[in-house]
């Protein structure tokens, strides 16, 4: 059984940085594509970034490209999201997601496992 637990969220001012972490419990972490999504109040869950299980290639939403960096540590079973130059519009609950042998999908249906989320609030 796969479990994902996010951490690292918080309240920051615009322009600040935050580092989110997702800890994976279960088998074969290194064979799972991992991703981050976010959901703001009243909006649908949207794709932020994904990292492959094969060569750690990455994909980013246009809205975060150049500001966010996704990485994974297969020895620690973690995936991280380094967020810089945060903007108020980045305010959302951030979710970690996983898919066994998955690709770099940007749809919520591309992933089978989800964490409970961590709140990120960026004040102006």
CSV table of C-alpha atoms in Angstrom, one decimal, residues 55-108:
chain,number,residue,atom,x,y,z
A,55,UNK,CA,15.8,9.5,-15.9
A,56,UNK,CA,14.4,12.1,-13.5
A,57,UNK,CA,13.3,14.2,-16.4
A,58,UNK,CA,10.9,17.0,-15.4
A,59,UNK,CA,7.9,18.8,-16.5
A,60,UNK,CA,6.5,22.1,-15.3
A,61,UNK,CA,3.4,24.1,-15.6
A,62,UNK,CA,4.0,27.4,-17.5
A,63,UNK,CA,2.9,29.3,-14.4
A,64,UNK,CA,5.8,28.0,-12.3
A,65,UNK,CA,8.5,27.4,-14.9
A,66,UNK,CA,11.8,29.0,-13.8
A,67,UNK,CA,10.6,29.5,-10.2
A,68,UNK,CA,9.9,25.9,-9.0
A,69,UNK,CA,12.2,22.9,-9.1
A,70,UNK,CA,11.2,19.3,-8.6
A,71,UNK,CA,13.7,16.7,-7.4
A,72,UNK,CA,13.6,13.2,-6.0
A,73,UNK,CA,15.8,11.1,-3.7
A,74,UNK,CA,15.3,7.4,-4.4
A,75,UNK,CA,17.4,6.5,-1.4
A,76,UNK,CA,15.2,8.5,1.0
A,77,UNK,CA,11.9,7.9,-0.8
A,78,UNK,CA,11.2,11.6,-1.1
A,79,UNK,CA,10.2,14.1,-3.7
A,80,UNK,CA,10.8,17.7,-3.2
A,81,UNK,CA,9.4,20.9,-4.7
A,82,UNK,CA,11.7,24.0,-4.2
A,83,UNK,CA,9.6,27.1,-4.7
A,84,UNK,CA,11.2,30.5,-5.2
A,85,UNK,CA,9.9,34.0,-6.0
A,86,UNK,CA,6.5,33.0,-4.6
A,87,UNK,CA,3.5,35.0,-5.6
A,88,UNK,CA,0.1,35.4,-4.0
A,89,UNK,CA,-1.4,33.4,-6.8
A,90,UNK,CA,0.7,30.4,-5.7
A,91,UNK,CA,-1.5,30.2,-2.6
A,92,UNK,CA,-3.1,26.7,-2.6
A,93,UNK,CA,-3.1,23.3,-1.0
A,94,UNK,CA,-0.3,21.4,-2.6
A,95,UNK,CA,-0.7,17.7,-3.2
A,96,UNK,CA,1.9,15.0,-3.9
A,97,UNK,CA,0.9,12.3,-6.4
A,98,UNK,CA,2.4,9.0,-7.6
A,99,UNK,CA,1.9,6.6,-10.5
A,100,UNK,CA,3.6,3.2,-10.9
A,101,UNK,CA,5.6,3.2,-14.1
A,102,UNK,CA,3.9,6.5,-15.0
A,103,UNK,CA,4.9,9.2,-17.4
A,104,UNK,CA,5.0,12.9,-16.9
A,105,UNK,CA,1.2,13.3,-17.0
A,106,UNK,CA,-0.4,16.6,-16.2
A,107,UNK,CA,-3.9,15.3,-15.5
A,108,UNK,CA,-5.1,14.2,-12.1
